Coordinates of C-alpha atoms in Angstrom, one line a residue:
Chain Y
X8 CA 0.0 0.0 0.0
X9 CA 1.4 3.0 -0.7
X10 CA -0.4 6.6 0.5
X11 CA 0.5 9.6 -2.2
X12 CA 0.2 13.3 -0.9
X13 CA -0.4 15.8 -3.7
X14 CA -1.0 19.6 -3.6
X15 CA -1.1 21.7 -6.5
X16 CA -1.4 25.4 -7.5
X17 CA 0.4 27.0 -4.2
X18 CA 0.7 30.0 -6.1
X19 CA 4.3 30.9 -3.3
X20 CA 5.6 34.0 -3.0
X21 CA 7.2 36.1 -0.3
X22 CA 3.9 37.2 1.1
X23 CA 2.9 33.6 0.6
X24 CA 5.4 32.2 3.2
X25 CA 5.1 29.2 5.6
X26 CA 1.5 28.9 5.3
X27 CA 2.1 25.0 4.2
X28 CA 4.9 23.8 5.9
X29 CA 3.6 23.6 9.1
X30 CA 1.2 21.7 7.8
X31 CA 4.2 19.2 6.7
X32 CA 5.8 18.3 9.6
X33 CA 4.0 15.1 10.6
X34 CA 3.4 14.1 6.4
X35 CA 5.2 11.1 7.1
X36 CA 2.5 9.7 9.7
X37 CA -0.1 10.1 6.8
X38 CA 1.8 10.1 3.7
X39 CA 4.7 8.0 1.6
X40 CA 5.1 10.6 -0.9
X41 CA 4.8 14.6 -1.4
X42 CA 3.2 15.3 -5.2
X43 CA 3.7 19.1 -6.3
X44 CA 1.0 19.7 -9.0
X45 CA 2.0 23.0 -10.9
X46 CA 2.0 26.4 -10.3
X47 CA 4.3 26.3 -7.4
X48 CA 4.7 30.4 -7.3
X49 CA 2.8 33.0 -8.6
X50 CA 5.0 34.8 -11.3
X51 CA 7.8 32.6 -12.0
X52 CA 10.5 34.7 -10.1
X53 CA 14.1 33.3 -8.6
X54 CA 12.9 35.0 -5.6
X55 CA 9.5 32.8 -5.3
X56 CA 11.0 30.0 -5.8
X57 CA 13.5 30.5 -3.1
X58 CA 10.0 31.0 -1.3
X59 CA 8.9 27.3 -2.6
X60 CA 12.3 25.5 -1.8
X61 CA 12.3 26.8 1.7
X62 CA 8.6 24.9 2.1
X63 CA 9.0 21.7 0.7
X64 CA 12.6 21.3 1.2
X65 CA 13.6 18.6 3.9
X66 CA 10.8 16.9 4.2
X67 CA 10.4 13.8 5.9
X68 CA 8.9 11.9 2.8
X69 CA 10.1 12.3 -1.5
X70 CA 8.8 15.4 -3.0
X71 CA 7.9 15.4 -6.9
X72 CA 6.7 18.3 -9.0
X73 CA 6.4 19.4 -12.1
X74 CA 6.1 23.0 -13.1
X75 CA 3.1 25.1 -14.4
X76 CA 2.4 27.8 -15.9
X77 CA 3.2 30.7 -14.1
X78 CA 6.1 29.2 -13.7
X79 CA 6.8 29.8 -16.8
X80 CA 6.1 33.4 -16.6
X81 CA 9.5 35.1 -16.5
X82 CA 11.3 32.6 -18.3
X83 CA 13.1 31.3 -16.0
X84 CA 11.3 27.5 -15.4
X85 CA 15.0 26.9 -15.9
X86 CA 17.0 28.3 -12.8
X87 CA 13.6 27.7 -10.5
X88 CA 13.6 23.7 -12.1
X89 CA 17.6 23.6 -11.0
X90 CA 16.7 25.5 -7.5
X91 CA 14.1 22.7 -6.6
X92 CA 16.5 20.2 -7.7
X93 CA 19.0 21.4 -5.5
X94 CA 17.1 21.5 -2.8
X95 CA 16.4 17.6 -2.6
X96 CA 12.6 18.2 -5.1
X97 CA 12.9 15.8 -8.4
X98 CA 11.4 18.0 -11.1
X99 CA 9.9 16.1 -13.7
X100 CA 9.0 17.2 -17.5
X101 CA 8.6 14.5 -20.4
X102 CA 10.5 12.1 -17.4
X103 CA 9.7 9.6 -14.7
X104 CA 10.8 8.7 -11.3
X105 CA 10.7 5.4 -9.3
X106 CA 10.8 5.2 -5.9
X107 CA 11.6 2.3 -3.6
X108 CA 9.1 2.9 -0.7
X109 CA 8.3 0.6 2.2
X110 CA 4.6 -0.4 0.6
X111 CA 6.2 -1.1 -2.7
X112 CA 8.1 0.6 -5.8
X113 CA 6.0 3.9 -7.2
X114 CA 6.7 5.3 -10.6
X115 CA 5.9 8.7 -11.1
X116 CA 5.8 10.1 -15.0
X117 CA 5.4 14.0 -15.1
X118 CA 5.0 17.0 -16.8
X119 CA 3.5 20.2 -17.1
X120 CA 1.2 19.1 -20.0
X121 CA -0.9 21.8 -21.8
X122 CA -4.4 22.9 -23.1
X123 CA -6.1 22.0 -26.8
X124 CA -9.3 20.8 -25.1
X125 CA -11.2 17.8 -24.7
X126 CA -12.2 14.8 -27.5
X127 CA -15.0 16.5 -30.1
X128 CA -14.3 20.2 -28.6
X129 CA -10.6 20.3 -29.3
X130 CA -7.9 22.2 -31.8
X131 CA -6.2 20.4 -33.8
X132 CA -2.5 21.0 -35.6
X133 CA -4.4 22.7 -39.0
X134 CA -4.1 26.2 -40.2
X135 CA -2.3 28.9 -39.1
X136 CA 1.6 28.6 -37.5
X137 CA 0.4 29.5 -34.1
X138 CA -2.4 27.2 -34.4
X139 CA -0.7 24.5 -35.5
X140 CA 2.1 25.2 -33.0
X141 CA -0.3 25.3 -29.8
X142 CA -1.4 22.3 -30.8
X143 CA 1.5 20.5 -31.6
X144 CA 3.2 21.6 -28.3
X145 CA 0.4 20.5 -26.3
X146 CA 0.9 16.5 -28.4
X147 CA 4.5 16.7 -28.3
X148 CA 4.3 17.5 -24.2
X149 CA 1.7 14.4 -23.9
X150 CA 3.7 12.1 -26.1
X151 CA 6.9 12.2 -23.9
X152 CA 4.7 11.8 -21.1
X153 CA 3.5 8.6 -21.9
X154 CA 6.7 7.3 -22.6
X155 CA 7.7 8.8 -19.3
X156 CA 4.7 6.8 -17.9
X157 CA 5.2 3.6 -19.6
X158 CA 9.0 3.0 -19.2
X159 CA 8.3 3.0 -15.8
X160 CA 9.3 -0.2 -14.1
X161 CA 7.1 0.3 -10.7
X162 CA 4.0 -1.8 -9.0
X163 CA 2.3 1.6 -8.6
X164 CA 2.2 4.4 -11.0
X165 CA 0.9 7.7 -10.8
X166 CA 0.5 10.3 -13.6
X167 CA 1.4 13.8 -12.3
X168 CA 0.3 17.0 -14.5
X169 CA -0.4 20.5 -14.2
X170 CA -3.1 20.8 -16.9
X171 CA -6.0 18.9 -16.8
X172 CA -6.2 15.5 -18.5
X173 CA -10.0 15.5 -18.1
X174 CA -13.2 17.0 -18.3
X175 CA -14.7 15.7 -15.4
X176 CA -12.4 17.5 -12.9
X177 CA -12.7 21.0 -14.3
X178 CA -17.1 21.3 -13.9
X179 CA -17.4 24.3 -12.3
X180 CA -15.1 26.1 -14.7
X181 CA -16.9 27.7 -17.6
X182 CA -16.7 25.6 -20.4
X183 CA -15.4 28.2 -22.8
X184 CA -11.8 27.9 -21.3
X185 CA -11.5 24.2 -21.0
X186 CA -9.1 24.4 -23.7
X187 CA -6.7 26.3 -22.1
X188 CA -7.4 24.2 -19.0
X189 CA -6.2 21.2 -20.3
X190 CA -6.4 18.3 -23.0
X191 CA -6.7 14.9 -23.4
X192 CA -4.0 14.0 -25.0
X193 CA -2.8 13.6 -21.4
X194 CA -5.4 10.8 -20.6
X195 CA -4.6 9.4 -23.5
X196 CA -0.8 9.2 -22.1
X197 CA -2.0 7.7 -19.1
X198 CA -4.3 5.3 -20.4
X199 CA -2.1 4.1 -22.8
X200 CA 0.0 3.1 -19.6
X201 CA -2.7 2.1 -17.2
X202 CA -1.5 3.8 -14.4
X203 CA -3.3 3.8 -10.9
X204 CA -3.8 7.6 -10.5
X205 CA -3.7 10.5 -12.4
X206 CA -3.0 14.2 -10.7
X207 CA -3.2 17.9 -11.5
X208 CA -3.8 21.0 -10.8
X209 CA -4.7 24.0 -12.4
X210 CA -8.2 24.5 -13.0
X211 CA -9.3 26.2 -9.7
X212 CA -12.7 26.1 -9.8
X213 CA -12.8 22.9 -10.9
X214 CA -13.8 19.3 -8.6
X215 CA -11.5 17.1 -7.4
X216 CA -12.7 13.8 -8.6
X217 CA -13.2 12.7 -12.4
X218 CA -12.0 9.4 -14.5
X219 CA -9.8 8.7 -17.9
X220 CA -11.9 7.4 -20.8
X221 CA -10.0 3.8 -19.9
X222 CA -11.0 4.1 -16.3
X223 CA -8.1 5.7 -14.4
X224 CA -9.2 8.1 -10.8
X225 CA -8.4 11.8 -11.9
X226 CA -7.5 13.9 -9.1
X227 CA -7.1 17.8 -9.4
X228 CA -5.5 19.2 -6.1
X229 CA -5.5 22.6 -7.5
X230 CA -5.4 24.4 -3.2
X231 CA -8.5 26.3 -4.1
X232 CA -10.3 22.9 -4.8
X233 CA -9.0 20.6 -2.0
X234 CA -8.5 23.8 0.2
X235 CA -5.8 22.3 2.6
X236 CA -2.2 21.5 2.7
X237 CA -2.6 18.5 0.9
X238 CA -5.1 15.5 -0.1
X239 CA -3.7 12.1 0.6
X240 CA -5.0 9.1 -2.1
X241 CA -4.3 5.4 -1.1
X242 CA -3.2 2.9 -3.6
X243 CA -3.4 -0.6 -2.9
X244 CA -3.4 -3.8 -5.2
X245 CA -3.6 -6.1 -2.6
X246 CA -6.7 -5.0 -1.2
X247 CA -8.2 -4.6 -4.6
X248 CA -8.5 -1.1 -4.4
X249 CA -7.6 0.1 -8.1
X250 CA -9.8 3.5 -6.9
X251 CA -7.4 5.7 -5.0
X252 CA -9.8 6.5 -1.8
X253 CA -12.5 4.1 -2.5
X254 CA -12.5 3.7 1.1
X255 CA -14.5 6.7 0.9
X256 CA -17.3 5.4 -1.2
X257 CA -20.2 4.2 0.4
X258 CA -21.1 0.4 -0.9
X259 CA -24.2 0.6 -3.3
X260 CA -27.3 -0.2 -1.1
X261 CA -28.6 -3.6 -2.8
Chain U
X17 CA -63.3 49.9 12.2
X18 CA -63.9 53.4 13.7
X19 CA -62.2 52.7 17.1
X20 CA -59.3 51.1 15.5
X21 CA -58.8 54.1 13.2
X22 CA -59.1 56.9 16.3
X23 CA -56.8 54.7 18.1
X24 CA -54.0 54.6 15.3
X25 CA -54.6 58.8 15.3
X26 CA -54.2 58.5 18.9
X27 CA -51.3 56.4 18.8
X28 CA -49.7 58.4 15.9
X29 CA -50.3 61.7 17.6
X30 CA -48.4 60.8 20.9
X31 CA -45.7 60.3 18.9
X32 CA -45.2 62.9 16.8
X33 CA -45.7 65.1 20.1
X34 CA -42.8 63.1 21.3
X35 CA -41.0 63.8 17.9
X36 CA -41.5 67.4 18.2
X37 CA -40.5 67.9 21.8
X38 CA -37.5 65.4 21.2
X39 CA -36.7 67.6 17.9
X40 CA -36.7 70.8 19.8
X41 CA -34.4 69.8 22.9
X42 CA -31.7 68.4 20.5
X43 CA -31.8 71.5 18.8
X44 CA -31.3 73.6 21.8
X45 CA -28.4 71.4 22.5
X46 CA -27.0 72.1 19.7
X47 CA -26.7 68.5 17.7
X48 CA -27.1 68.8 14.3
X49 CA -29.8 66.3 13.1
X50 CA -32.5 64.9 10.1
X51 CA -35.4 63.0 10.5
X52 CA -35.4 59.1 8.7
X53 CA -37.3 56.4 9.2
X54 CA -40.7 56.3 8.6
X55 CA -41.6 59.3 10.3
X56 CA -39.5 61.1 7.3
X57 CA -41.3 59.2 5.0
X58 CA -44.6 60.7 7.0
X59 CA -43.1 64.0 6.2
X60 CA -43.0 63.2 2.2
X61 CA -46.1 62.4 2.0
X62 CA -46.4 58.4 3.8
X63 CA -48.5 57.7 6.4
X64 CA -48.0 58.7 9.7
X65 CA -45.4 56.5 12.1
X66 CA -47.2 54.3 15.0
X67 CA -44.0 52.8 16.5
X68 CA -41.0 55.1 16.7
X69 CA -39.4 57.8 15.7
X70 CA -36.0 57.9 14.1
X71 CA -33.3 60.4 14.0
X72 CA -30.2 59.9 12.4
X73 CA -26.9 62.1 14.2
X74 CA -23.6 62.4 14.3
X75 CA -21.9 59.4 16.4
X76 CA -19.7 62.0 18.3
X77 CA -22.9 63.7 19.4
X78 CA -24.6 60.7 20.6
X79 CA -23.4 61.6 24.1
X80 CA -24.5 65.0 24.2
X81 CA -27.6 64.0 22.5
X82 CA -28.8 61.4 24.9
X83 CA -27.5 63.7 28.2
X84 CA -30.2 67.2 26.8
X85 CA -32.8 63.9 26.3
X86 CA -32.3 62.4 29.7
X87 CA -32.3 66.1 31.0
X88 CA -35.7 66.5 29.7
X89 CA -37.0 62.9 31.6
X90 CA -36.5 60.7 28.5
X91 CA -35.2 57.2 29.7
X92 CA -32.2 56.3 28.0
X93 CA -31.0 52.7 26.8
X94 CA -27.9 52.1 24.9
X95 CA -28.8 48.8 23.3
X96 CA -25.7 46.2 22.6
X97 CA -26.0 47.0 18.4
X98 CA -23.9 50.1 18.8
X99 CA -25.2 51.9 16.5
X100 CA -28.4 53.6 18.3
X101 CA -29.2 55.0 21.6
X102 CA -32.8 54.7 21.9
X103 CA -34.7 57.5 24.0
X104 CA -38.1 56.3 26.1
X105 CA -40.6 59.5 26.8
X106 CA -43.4 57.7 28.4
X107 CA -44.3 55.2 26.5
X108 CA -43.2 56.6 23.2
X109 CA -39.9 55.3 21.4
X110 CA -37.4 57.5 19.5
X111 CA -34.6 56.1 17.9
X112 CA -31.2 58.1 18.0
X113 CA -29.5 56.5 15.3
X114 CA -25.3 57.1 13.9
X115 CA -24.9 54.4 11.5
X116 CA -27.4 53.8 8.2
X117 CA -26.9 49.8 7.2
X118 CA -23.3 49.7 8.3
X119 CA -22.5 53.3 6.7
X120 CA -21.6 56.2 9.7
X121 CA -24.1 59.3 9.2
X122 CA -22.0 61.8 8.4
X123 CA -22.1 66.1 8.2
X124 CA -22.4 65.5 4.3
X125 CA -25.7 63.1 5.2
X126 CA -26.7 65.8 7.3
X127 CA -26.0 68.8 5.1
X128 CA -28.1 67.3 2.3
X129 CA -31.3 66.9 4.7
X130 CA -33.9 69.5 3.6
X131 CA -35.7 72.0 5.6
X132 CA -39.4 70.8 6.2
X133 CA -42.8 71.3 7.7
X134 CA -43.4 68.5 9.7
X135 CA -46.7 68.9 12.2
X136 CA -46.0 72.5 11.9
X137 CA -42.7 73.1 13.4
X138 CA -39.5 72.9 10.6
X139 CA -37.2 70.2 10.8
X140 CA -34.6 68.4 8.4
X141 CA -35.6 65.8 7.1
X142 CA -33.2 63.1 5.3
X143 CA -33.1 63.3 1.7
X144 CA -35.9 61.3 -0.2
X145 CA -32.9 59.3 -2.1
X146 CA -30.8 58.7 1.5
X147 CA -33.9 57.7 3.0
X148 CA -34.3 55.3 0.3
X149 CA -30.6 53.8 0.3
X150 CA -30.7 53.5 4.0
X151 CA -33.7 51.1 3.6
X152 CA -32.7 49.0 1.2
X153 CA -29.3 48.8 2.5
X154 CA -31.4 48.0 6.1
X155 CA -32.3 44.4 4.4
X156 CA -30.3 41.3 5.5
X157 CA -31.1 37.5 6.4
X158 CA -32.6 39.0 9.4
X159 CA -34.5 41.5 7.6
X160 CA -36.0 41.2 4.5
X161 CA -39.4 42.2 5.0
X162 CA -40.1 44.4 2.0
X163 CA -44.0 45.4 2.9
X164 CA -42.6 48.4 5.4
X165 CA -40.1 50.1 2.9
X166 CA -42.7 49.5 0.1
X167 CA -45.8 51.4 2.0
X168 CA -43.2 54.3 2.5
X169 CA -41.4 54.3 -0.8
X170 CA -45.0 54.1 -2.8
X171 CA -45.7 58.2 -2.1
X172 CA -42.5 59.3 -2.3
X173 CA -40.8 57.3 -5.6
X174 CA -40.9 60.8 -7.5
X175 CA -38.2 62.7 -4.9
X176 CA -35.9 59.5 -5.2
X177 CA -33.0 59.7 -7.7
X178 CA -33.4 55.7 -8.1
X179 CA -30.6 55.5 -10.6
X180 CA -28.2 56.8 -7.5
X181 CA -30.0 54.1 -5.5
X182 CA -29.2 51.2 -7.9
X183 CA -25.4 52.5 -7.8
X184 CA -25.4 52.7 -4.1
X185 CA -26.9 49.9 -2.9
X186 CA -25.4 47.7 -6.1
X187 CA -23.7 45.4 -3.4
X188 CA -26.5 44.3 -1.9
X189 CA -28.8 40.7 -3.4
X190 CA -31.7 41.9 -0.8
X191 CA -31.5 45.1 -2.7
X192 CA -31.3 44.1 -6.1
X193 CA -34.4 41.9 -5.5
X194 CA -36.5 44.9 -3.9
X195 CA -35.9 47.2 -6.8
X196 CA -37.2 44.3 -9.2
X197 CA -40.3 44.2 -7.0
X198 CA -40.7 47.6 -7.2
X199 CA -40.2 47.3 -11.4
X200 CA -42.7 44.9 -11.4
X201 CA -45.0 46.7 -9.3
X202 CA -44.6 49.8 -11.6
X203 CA -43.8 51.8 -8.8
X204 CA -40.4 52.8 -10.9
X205 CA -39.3 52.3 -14.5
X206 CA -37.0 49.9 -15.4
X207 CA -33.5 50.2 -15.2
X208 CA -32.5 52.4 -18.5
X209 CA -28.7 51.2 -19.8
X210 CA -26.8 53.4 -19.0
X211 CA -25.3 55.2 -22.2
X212 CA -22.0 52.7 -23.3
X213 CA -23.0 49.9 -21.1
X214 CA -22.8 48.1 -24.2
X215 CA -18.9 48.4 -24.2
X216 CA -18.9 46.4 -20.6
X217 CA -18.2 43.3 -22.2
X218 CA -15.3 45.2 -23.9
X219 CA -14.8 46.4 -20.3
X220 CA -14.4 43.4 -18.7
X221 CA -12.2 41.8 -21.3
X222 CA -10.0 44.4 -20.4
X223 CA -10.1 44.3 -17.2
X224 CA -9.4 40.5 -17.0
X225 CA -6.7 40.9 -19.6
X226 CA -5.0 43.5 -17.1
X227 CA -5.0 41.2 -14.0
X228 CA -3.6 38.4 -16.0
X229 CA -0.8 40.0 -17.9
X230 CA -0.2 42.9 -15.3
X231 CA 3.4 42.1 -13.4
X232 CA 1.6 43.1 -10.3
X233 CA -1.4 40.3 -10.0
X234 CA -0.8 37.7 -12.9
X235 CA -4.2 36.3 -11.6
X236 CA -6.1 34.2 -13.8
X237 CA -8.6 33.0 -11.7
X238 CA -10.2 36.0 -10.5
X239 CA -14.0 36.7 -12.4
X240 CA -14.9 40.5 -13.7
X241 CA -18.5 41.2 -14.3
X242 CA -19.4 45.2 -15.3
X243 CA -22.6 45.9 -13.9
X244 CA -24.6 49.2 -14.2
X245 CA -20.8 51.1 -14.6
X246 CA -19.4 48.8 -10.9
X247 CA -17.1 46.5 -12.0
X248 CA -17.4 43.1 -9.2
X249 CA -14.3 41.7 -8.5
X250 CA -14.9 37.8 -7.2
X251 CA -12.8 35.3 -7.0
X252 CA -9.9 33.9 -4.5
X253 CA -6.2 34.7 -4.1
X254 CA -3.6 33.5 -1.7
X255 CA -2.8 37.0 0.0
X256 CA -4.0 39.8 1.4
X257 CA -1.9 42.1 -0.3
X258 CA -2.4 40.2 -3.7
X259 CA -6.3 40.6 -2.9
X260 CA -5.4 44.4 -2.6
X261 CA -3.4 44.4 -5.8
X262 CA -6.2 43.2 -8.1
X263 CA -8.6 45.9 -6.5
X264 CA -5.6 48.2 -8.1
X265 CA -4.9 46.7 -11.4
X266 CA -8.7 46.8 -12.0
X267 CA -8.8 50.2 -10.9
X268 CA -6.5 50.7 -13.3
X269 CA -7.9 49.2 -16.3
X270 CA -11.6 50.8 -16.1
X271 CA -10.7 54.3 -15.0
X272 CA -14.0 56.3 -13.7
X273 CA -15.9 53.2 -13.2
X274 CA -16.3 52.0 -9.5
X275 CA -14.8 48.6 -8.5
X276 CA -16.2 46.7 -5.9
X277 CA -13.7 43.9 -5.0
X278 CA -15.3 41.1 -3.3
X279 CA -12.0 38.8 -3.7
X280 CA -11.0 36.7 -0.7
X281 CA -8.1 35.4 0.6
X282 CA -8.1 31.7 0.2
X283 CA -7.5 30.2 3.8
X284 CA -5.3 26.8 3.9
X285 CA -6.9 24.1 6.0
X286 CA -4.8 20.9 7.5
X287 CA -4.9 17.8 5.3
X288 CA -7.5 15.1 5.9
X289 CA -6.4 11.5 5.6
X290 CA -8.4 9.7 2.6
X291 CA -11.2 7.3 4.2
X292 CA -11.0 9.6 7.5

């Protein structure tokens, strides 16, 4: 059995300081693993990530994360990615981790993914350059993924994004930006290697719970959706429990 | 039907002799005052008040105020709200009151109150469109009883500026739903557009482009609806200060327009064990 924290969209900054970590201190009595969904500071300075290091660094469990997009923002996903690196944090983008935990080996494939929208509401790589080039980053991000996801040699395996690879988790959004939320070229990466969980962040006013097309829990920890430090999901083979927190579900009455 | 009509005139004309007398001493005492309530909507033309009178006054002349009352015989009780004193003369109420729906009565408020006859002695008496903010700003959970404020604002919807009212009281659902009733009931026109509210989609676009792309905010999440010239500001951000920012960069982006920024500051709960 292995228990995998994840919180996404922390949105750090210096006026944004130490209002997680506290919260981190005991993550090894609940947790195996620390999953950092995207979006880690609000502008993408040197500065907030220094903000973001001093949070998740040391902790008593692995931290994972992949960048988003305001990480991106001042072009320098570069220096923050080698920040977080040193600092202990694996950063992960087109790549995949495994980890040797006391409930079992976990893969993690990552990568900050990108928008092009959902199966029959989506662009496609036709027209104009910039059209074509959205697109094709979007695929291109999505197709190392799932060779990230699928090389990895791991009994559990979790997909970590920070756009959305489903619908289902961004209802409550309005549907006009769900294709700059995500797309689902990033289920398709995880289907196509059957992982036990897929996470991300990003779409704020979005739900927490949805499903790939091939059956896979979708899990968006954007803060604003899970509104605490961090959710915790259970994965365990042994009980049968291919459902992250199925524990949670009430048994149909018969 | 007789009795119970000479009683109300009975009742009624205790208490604008209370109104009067209470009227006069705070003059002599030298605190400036208006008449609201429903006894200034008696003065514009409602019917007459059976339950209390109310004054609105400065909050640093409530002490003086209730001392030239008590001076007089009045019975004074300071009840826990804070925002009244009320004043007992005999059995009739008056309502010494220094702040309108959560706003402070202030000299402007005051200065604004016109000179009336009221039961043949002069008094100020709140303006017809303050009176009219102060009660539909009045409605909450607690009090959303609409049949008072319409009886008084039926005789009086000509002295109202109601396009002032919208602005002001724009805020407020309870509000918003009242001025619909009183569409409905004809007792005011509809809501004219005002002239380029057809640019507040254009308005808004700009506004949301400016809070992404500005260096200060880079918020995407935050919603902008333009609204009768206020632009509402909802959404959730992870600071105080970033919460203050977007008020700014919105400011910034619809000059002249008023912002109302309803953002909050998302709070960050401990984590919850899955099955707990």
């Amino acid at each position: 059995m292995i228990r995998v924290a994840a919180v996404g969209d922390v949105h750090l900054g210096p006026d944004v300081r130490g209002r997680i970590r506290p919260h981190l201190d005991d993550i090894a009595g609940c947790a195996d693993v620390l999953l950092l969904a995207g979006d880690l500071t609000q502008h993408g300075t040197v500065p907030e990530a220094e903000v973001v290091v001093e949070e998740f660094r040391d902790l008593a469990v692995p931290v994972i994360a992949v960048l988003g997009n305001h990480d991106f923002q001042c072009d320098s996903p570069g220096d923050i990615t080698r920040m977080l690196r040193d600092a202990g944090i694996t950063v992960l983008e087109g790549s995949g981790v495994v980890l040797g935990l006391p409930g079992g080996r976990l893969g993690v494939g990552g990568g900050k993914g990108f928008g092009g929208g959902f199966r029959g509401r989506s662009g496609s790589e036709f027209g104009e350059p910039e059209m074509k080039a959205f697109v094709r980053h979007s695929r291109e991000l999505a197709e190392a993924l799932g060779a990230a996801l699928r090389g990895l040699d791991a009994e559990y395996r979790v997909c970590l994004t920070h756009y959305a690879p489903v619908a289902d988790t961004l209802a409550g959004e309005p549907p006009e930006i769900y294709p700059f939320l995500g797309s689902y070229f990033l289920a398709e990466a995880a289907d196509s290697a059957g992982v036990d969980l897929a996470v991300h962040g990003h779409a704020h006013a979005g739900q927490e719970c949805g499903t790939t097309p091939g059956g896979i829990a979708v899990r968006n920890v954007a803060l604003p959706v899970i509104r605490r430090a961090f959710a915790v999901y259970t994965l365990d083979h042994q009980e049968g429990v291919r459902h992250p927190d199925e524990a949670r579900i009430p048994a149909p009455a018969v | 039907m007789a009795s119970s009509s000479s009683l109300r005139a009975a009742g009624s004309a205790a208490l604008l002799a209370t109104m009067k007398k209470a009227a006069m001493i705070l003059r002599q005492a030298g605190v400036p005052l208006a008449l609201a309530g429903g006894a200034a909507a008696y003065a514009r033309g409602a019917a007459p008040p059976l339950h209390d009178v109310d004054f609105v006054i400065g909050e640093a002349d409530a002490d003086d105020a209730a001392h030239a009352l008590a001076a007089s015989g009045m019975t004074i009780e300071r009840p826990p709200e804070g925002w009244l004193i009320k004043a007992f003369d005999g059995d009739q109420m008056i309502d010494l009151i220094f702040s309108l729906g959560g706003h402070p009565v202030t000299r402007e408020l005051l200065d604004r109150a016109e000179e009336m006859d009221v039961e043949a002695i002069r008094l100020p008496v709140l303006d017809a469109t303050d009176l009219a903010i102060s009660w539909l700003r009045s409605f909450s959970e607690h009090h959303a009883d609409f049949a008072g404020a319409l009886t008084n604002v039926r005789p009086m919807r000509e002295q109202v500026d109601w396009d002032l009212v919208r602005r002001e009281t724009a805020g407020s659902a309870f509000a918003r739903a009242f001025l619909v009733l009183l569409e409905g009931l004809d007792v005011i026109a509809a809501a004219e557009e005002p002239a380029g509210t057809g640019d507040a989609d254009y308005v808004a676009g700009r506004i949301e482009r400016a809070l992404a792309e500005d260096p200060r905010t880079h918020e995407l999440s935050v919603c902008v609806e333009v609204e009768q010239g206020v632009v509402y500001l909802r959404g959730e951000v992870a600071s105080e200060r970033r919460r203050l920012l977007v008020g700014e960069v919105a400011g910034e982006a619809a000059p002249g327009l008023t912002a109302r920024n309803e953002v909050s500051v998302i709070e960050v709960l401990p984590p919850v064990e899955a099955g707990a």
